[in-house]
CSV table of C-alpha atoms in Angstrom, one decimal:
chain,number,residue,atom,x,y,z
W,1,MET,CA,12.7,71.5,-12.6
W,2,GLY,CA,11.5,73.9,-10.0
W,3,ASP,CA,9.6,73.0,-6.8
W,4,ASN,CA,6.3,74.4,-8.2
W,5,ALA,CA,6.7,72.4,-11.4
W,6,ARG,CA,7.4,69.2,-9.5
W,7,GLN,CA,4.3,69.8,-7.3
W,8,GLU,CA,2.1,70.4,-10.3
W,9,LYS,CA,3.4,67.3,-12.0
W,10,GLY,CA,2.9,65.2,-8.8
W,11,SER,CA,-0.7,66.5,-8.4
W,12,SER,CA,-1.4,65.7,-12.0
W,13,GLN,CA,-0.1,62.2,-11.7
W,14,THR,CA,-2.1,61.6,-8.5
W,15,LEU,CA,-5.3,62.8,-10.1
W,16,LYS,CA,-4.6,60.5,-13.1
W,17,ALA,CA,-4.1,57.7,-10.6
W,18,VAL,CA,-7.4,58.5,-8.7
W,19,LEU,CA,-9.4,58.6,-11.9
W,20,GLY,CA,-7.8,55.4,-13.2
W,21,VAL,CA,-8.4,53.4,-10.0
W,22,ARG,CA,-11.9,54.8,-9.6
W,23,ASP,CA,-12.7,53.6,-13.2
W,24,LEU,CA,-11.3,50.1,-12.4
W,25,VAL,CA,-13.4,49.9,-9.3
W,26,PHE,CA,-16.7,51.4,-10.7
W,27,SER,CA,-16.5,49.2,-13.8
W,28,GLY,CA,-16.3,46.1,-11.8
W,29,ALA,CA,-12.8,45.2,-13.2
W,30,ILE,CA,-11.7,44.9,-9.6
W,31,PRO,CA,-14.4,42.9,-7.8
W,32,ALA,CA,-15.7,44.0,-4.4
W,33,GLY,CA,-13.7,42.5,-1.6
W,34,GLU,CA,-10.6,42.0,-3.7
W,35,ARG,CA,-7.3,43.4,-2.5
W,36,LEU,CA,-5.6,46.0,-4.6
W,37,SER,CA,-1.9,45.5,-5.2
W,38,GLU,CA,-0.1,48.8,-5.4
W,39,ILE,CA,2.4,47.2,-7.8
W,40,SER,CA,-0.2,45.7,-10.1
W,41,VAL,CA,-2.3,48.9,-10.2
W,42,SER,CA,0.9,50.9,-11.0
W,43,GLU,CA,1.7,48.6,-13.8
W,44,HIS,CA,-1.9,48.6,-15.2
W,45,LEU,CA,-2.1,52.4,-15.2
W,46,GLY,CA,1.5,53.0,-16.3
W,47,LEU,CA,2.2,55.2,-13.3
W,48,SER,CA,4.8,55.1,-10.5
W,49,ARG,CA,3.8,53.8,-7.1
W,50,THR,CA,3.9,57.2,-5.4
W,51,PRO,CA,0.8,58.7,-7.1
W,52,VAL,CA,-0.9,55.3,-6.9
W,53,ARG,CA,-0.3,55.1,-3.2
W,54,ALA,CA,-1.7,58.6,-2.8
W,55,ALA,CA,-4.8,57.7,-4.9
W,56,LEU,CA,-5.5,54.6,-2.9
W,57,ALA,CA,-5.4,56.6,0.4
W,58,ARG,CA,-7.7,59.2,-1.1
W,59,LEU,CA,-10.2,56.6,-2.3
W,60,GLU,CA,-10.2,55.1,1.2
W,61,GLN,CA,-11.1,58.5,2.6
W,62,GLU,CA,-13.9,58.7,0.1
W,63,GLY,CA,-15.3,55.4,1.3
W,64,ILE,CA,-14.8,53.4,-1.9
W,65,LEU,CA,-11.9,51.4,-0.6
W,66,GLU,CA,-11.3,49.9,2.9
W,67,ALA,CA,-8.0,49.7,4.7
W,68,ILE,CA,-6.9,46.1,5.4
W,69,PRO,CA,-5.5,45.6,9.0
W,70,SER,CA,-2.5,43.8,7.6
W,71,GLY,CA,-1.8,46.6,5.2
W,72,GLY,CA,-3.1,47.8,1.8
W,73,TYR,CA,-6.7,48.2,0.6
W,74,SER,CA,-9.7,46.2,-0.7
W,75,VAL,CA,-12.7,47.3,-2.8
W,76,ARG,CA,-15.6,48.0,-0.5
W,77,LEU,CA,-18.8,46.1,-0.9
W,78,PHE,CA,-21.9,48.2,-0.4
W,79,SER,CA,-25.4,47.2,0.7
W,80,ALA,CA,-28.6,48.6,-0.8
W,81,ALA,CA,-29.0,50.4,2.5
W,82,ASP,CA,-25.6,52.1,2.1
W,83,VAL,CA,-26.7,53.4,-1.3
W,84,ALA,CA,-30.0,54.7,0.1
W,85,ASP,CA,-28.1,56.4,3.0
W,86,ALA,CA,-25.7,58.1,0.6
W,87,ILE,CA,-28.6,59.4,-1.4
W,88,GLU,CA,-30.4,60.6,1.8
W,89,LEU,CA,-27.2,62.3,3.0
W,90,ARG,CA,-26.9,64.1,-0.4
W,91,GLY,CA,-30.5,65.3,0.0
W,92,VAL,CA,-29.8,66.6,3.5
W,93,LEU,CA,-26.7,68.5,2.4
W,94,GLU,CA,-28.2,69.9,-0.7
W,95,GLY,CA,-31.3,70.9,1.2
W,96,THR,CA,-29.1,72.7,3.7
W,97,ALA,CA,-27.3,74.4,0.8
W,98,ALA,CA,-30.6,75.6,-0.8
W,99,ARG,CA,-31.8,76.9,2.6
W,100,LEU,CA,-28.6,78.8,3.2
W,101,ALA,CA,-28.8,80.3,-0.4
W,102,ALA,CA,-32.4,81.5,0.2
W,103,GLU,CA,-31.8,82.8,3.7
W,104,ARG,CA,-28.5,84.6,2.9
W,105,GLY,CA,-29.6,85.8,-0.5
W,106,ILE,CA,-27.8,85.8,-3.8
W,107,THR,CA,-26.5,88.6,-6.0
W,108,PRO,CA,-28.5,89.8,-9.0
W,109,ALA,CA,-25.8,88.3,-11.3
W,110,ARG,CA,-26.1,84.9,-9.7
W,111,LEU,CA,-29.8,85.0,-9.8
W,112,ALA,CA,-29.7,85.8,-13.5
W,113,ALA,CA,-27.3,82.8,-14.0
W,114,LEU,CA,-29.7,80.6,-12.1
W,115,ARG,CA,-32.7,81.7,-14.1
W,116,ALA,CA,-30.8,81.2,-17.4
W,117,LEU,CA,-29.8,77.6,-16.3
W,118,ILE,CA,-33.5,76.8,-15.5
W,119,GLN,CA,-34.5,78.1,-18.9
W,120,ASN,CA,-31.8,76.0,-20.6
W,121,LEU,CA,-33.1,72.9,-18.7
W,122,ASP,CA,-36.7,73.8,-19.8
W,123,THR,CA,-35.5,73.9,-23.4
W,124,VAL,CA,-34.2,70.3,-23.1
W,125,VAL,CA,-37.0,68.9,-21.0
W,126,LEU,CA,-40.2,70.5,-22.6
W,127,PRO,CA,-40.0,68.5,-25.9
W,128,GLY,CA,-41.0,65.5,-23.8
W,129,PRO,CA,-39.5,62.2,-22.7
W,130,ASP,CA,-39.2,60.7,-26.2
W,131,LYS,CA,-37.5,63.7,-27.7
W,132,MET,CA,-35.3,64.8,-24.8
W,133,ASP,CA,-31.5,65.2,-25.4
W,134,LEU,CA,-30.4,63.1,-22.4
W,135,ASP,CA,-26.7,64.1,-22.8
W,136,ALA,CA,-27.5,67.8,-22.6
W,137,TYR,CA,-29.8,67.1,-19.7
W,138,MET,CA,-27.0,65.4,-17.8
W,139,VAL,CA,-24.7,68.3,-18.2
W,140,LEU,CA,-27.2,70.9,-17.3
W,141,ASN,CA,-28.5,68.9,-14.3
W,142,ALA,CA,-25.0,68.6,-12.9
W,143,GLN,CA,-24.5,72.3,-13.4
W,144,PHE,CA,-27.8,73.0,-11.5
W,145,HIS,CA,-26.8,70.9,-8.5
W,146,GLU,CA,-23.3,72.4,-8.5
W,147,MET,CA,-24.8,75.9,-8.6
W,148,VAL,CA,-27.1,75.2,-5.6
W,149,ALA,CA,-24.0,74.1,-3.6
W,150,GLU,CA,-22.1,77.2,-4.6
W,151,LEU,CA,-25.0,79.6,-3.8
W,152,SER,CA,-25.0,78.4,-0.2
W,153,GLY,CA,-21.9,80.5,0.3
W,154,SER,CA,-20.7,77.7,2.7
W,155,ARG,CA,-17.4,76.1,1.8
W,156,ILE,CA,-18.0,73.5,4.5
W,157,VAL,CA,-21.3,72.4,2.9
W,158,GLN,CA,-19.7,72.4,-0.5
W,159,ARG,CA,-16.8,70.2,0.7
W,160,GLU,CA,-19.1,67.7,2.3
W,161,LEU,CA,-21.3,67.5,-0.8
W,162,GLU,CA,-18.3,66.9,-2.9
W,163,ARG,CA,-17.3,64.1,-0.6
W,164,VAL,CA,-20.6,62.3,-0.7
W,165,MET,CA,-21.0,62.7,-4.4
W,166,GLN,CA,-17.7,60.8,-5.0
W,167,LEU,CA,-19.7,57.7,-4.2
W,168,PRO,CA,-20.6,56.3,-7.6
W,169,PHE,CA,-24.3,56.1,-7.0
W,170,ALA,CA,-24.9,59.2,-4.9
W,171,GLY,CA,-24.6,61.9,-7.5
W,172,PRO,CA,-27.7,63.6,-9.1
W,173,SER,CA,-27.0,62.1,-12.5
W,174,ALA,CA,-26.1,58.6,-11.2
W,175,PHE,CA,-29.2,56.8,-12.7
W,176,LEU,CA,-29.6,58.7,-15.9
W,177,ASN,CA,-27.9,56.1,-18.1
W,178,ALA,CA,-30.4,53.6,-16.9
W,179,GLN,CA,-33.3,55.9,-17.8
W,180,ILE,CA,-32.6,56.0,-21.5
W,181,SER,CA,-34.7,53.0,-22.4
W,182,VAL,CA,-37.2,53.1,-19.5
W,183,PRO,CA,-40.2,55.3,-20.4
W,184,ALA,CA,-41.2,55.8,-16.7
W,185,PHE,CA,-37.8,57.0,-15.8
W,186,ARG,CA,-37.6,59.5,-18.7
W,187,ALA,CA,-41.0,60.8,-17.7
W,188,SER,CA,-39.7,61.4,-14.2
W,189,LEU,CA,-37.2,63.9,-15.5
W,190,THR,CA,-40.1,66.2,-16.3
W,191,PHE,CA,-41.2,66.1,-12.7
W,192,GLY,CA,-37.6,66.6,-11.6
W,193,GLN,CA,-37.5,69.8,-13.7
W,194,THR,CA,-40.6,71.0,-12.0
W,195,GLN,CA,-38.8,70.6,-8.7
W,196,HIS,CA,-35.7,72.4,-10.2
W,197,ARG,CA,-37.9,75.4,-10.9
W,198,ALA,CA,-39.5,75.3,-7.4
W,199,ILE,CA,-36.1,75.2,-5.8
W,200,ALA,CA,-34.9,78.2,-7.9
W,201,HIS,CA,-38.0,80.1,-7.1
W,202,ALA,CA,-37.8,79.5,-3.4
W,203,ILE,CA,-34.2,80.7,-3.4
W,204,GLU,CA,-35.2,83.8,-5.3
W,205,MET,CA,-38.0,84.5,-2.9
W,206,ARG,CA,-35.7,83.8,0.1
W,207,GLU,CA,-38.0,81.1,1.4
W,208,GLY,CA,-35.4,78.9,3.2
W,209,SER,CA,-37.7,76.2,4.6
W,210,ARG,CA,-39.4,75.7,1.3
W,211,ALA,CA,-36.1,75.6,-0.6
W,212,GLU,CA,-34.8,72.9,1.8
W,213,ALA,CA,-37.9,70.8,1.7
W,214,VAL,CA,-38.2,70.7,-2.1
W,215,THR,CA,-34.5,70.0,-2.5
W,216,ARG,CA,-34.7,67.1,-0.1
W,217,GLU,CA,-37.8,65.7,-1.8
W,218,HIS,CA,-36.0,66.1,-5.2
W,219,ALA,CA,-33.1,63.9,-4.0
W,220,ARG,CA,-35.7,61.2,-3.1
W,221,LEU,CA,-36.4,60.7,-6.8
W,222,ALA,CA,-33.0,58.9,-6.8
W,223,ARG,CA,-34.3,56.5,-4.1
W,224,ILE,CA,-37.3,55.6,-6.3
W,225,ASN,CA,-34.9,55.0,-9.3
W,226,LEU,CA,-32.6,53.0,-7.1
W,227,ASP,CA,-35.4,50.6,-6.0
W,228,PHE,CA,-36.4,50.1,-9.7
W,229,VAL,CA,-32.8,49.6,-11.0
W,230,LEU,CA,-31.9,47.0,-8.3
W,231,LYS,CA,-34.6,44.8,-9.6
W,232,ASP,CA,-33.2,44.6,-13.1
W,233,PRO,CA,-29.6,43.2,-13.6
W,234,ALA,CA,-29.5,44.8,-17.1
W,235,LEU,CA,-30.1,48.2,-15.6
W,236,ILE,CA,-27.6,47.7,-12.8
W,237,GLU,CA,-24.8,47.4,-15.3
W,238,ARG,CA,-25.7,50.9,-16.7
W,239,VAL,CA,-25.1,52.6,-13.4
W,240,PRO,CA,-21.4,53.1,-12.6
W,241,GLY,CA,-20.6,51.5,-9.2
W,242,LEU,CA,-23.8,49.5,-8.7
W,243,VAL,CA,-21.8,46.3,-9.4
W,244,LEU,CA,-20.3,46.9,-5.9
W,245,VAL,CA,-23.8,46.6,-4.3
W,246,SER,CA,-25.0,43.4,-2.8
W,247,ASN,CA,-28.7,42.6,-3.0
């Protein structure tokens, strides 16, 4: 096996380990505060200790695990304030991305792609909360937020956004699973789509301040959802990672 093949295999195994450990943590299978044994995790995932070791170090960098002074890692316990701060940070970074996209301008091809994405979201949202295809919305919503980050033209902003979105409750779709059975939540998606259109229009018109302000306000919808979800244990279980949050 050549060096490149070995590197690709190693990267694949590390990614598999990262996803496996993240799933164990986010599902609550490994409680907050519990120490992760490299050996037990390796056995559970059916992987060697080398990719598991790399995965644990990566998840510590993401802030999901904490390094133990005596060695190893434990699952981090988050406060409600931690979650709120993560959402706020996402809003700041996404707002910066939207402002940069507006101020720097985007190509006609990218503008056409942005308009098409907004139209696709409209198609999903306009039938109304009761008839909305939530799975389709989740996919398109994620694509919209990824596009805003890319349109910034800043690899630094993109990298930091990717980092904060690794937290289980910070991403733009974090609370959507909890919204399925709550009419008020589903109705809020219509307002969120209004904000999507306003963000896209501000970028198109090269209105940087407006793009940033609307994007930051859009992120605050998640704060409202967070406050609602934390009051209902049944909803908490539907949001990956919220089992790690202490009330």
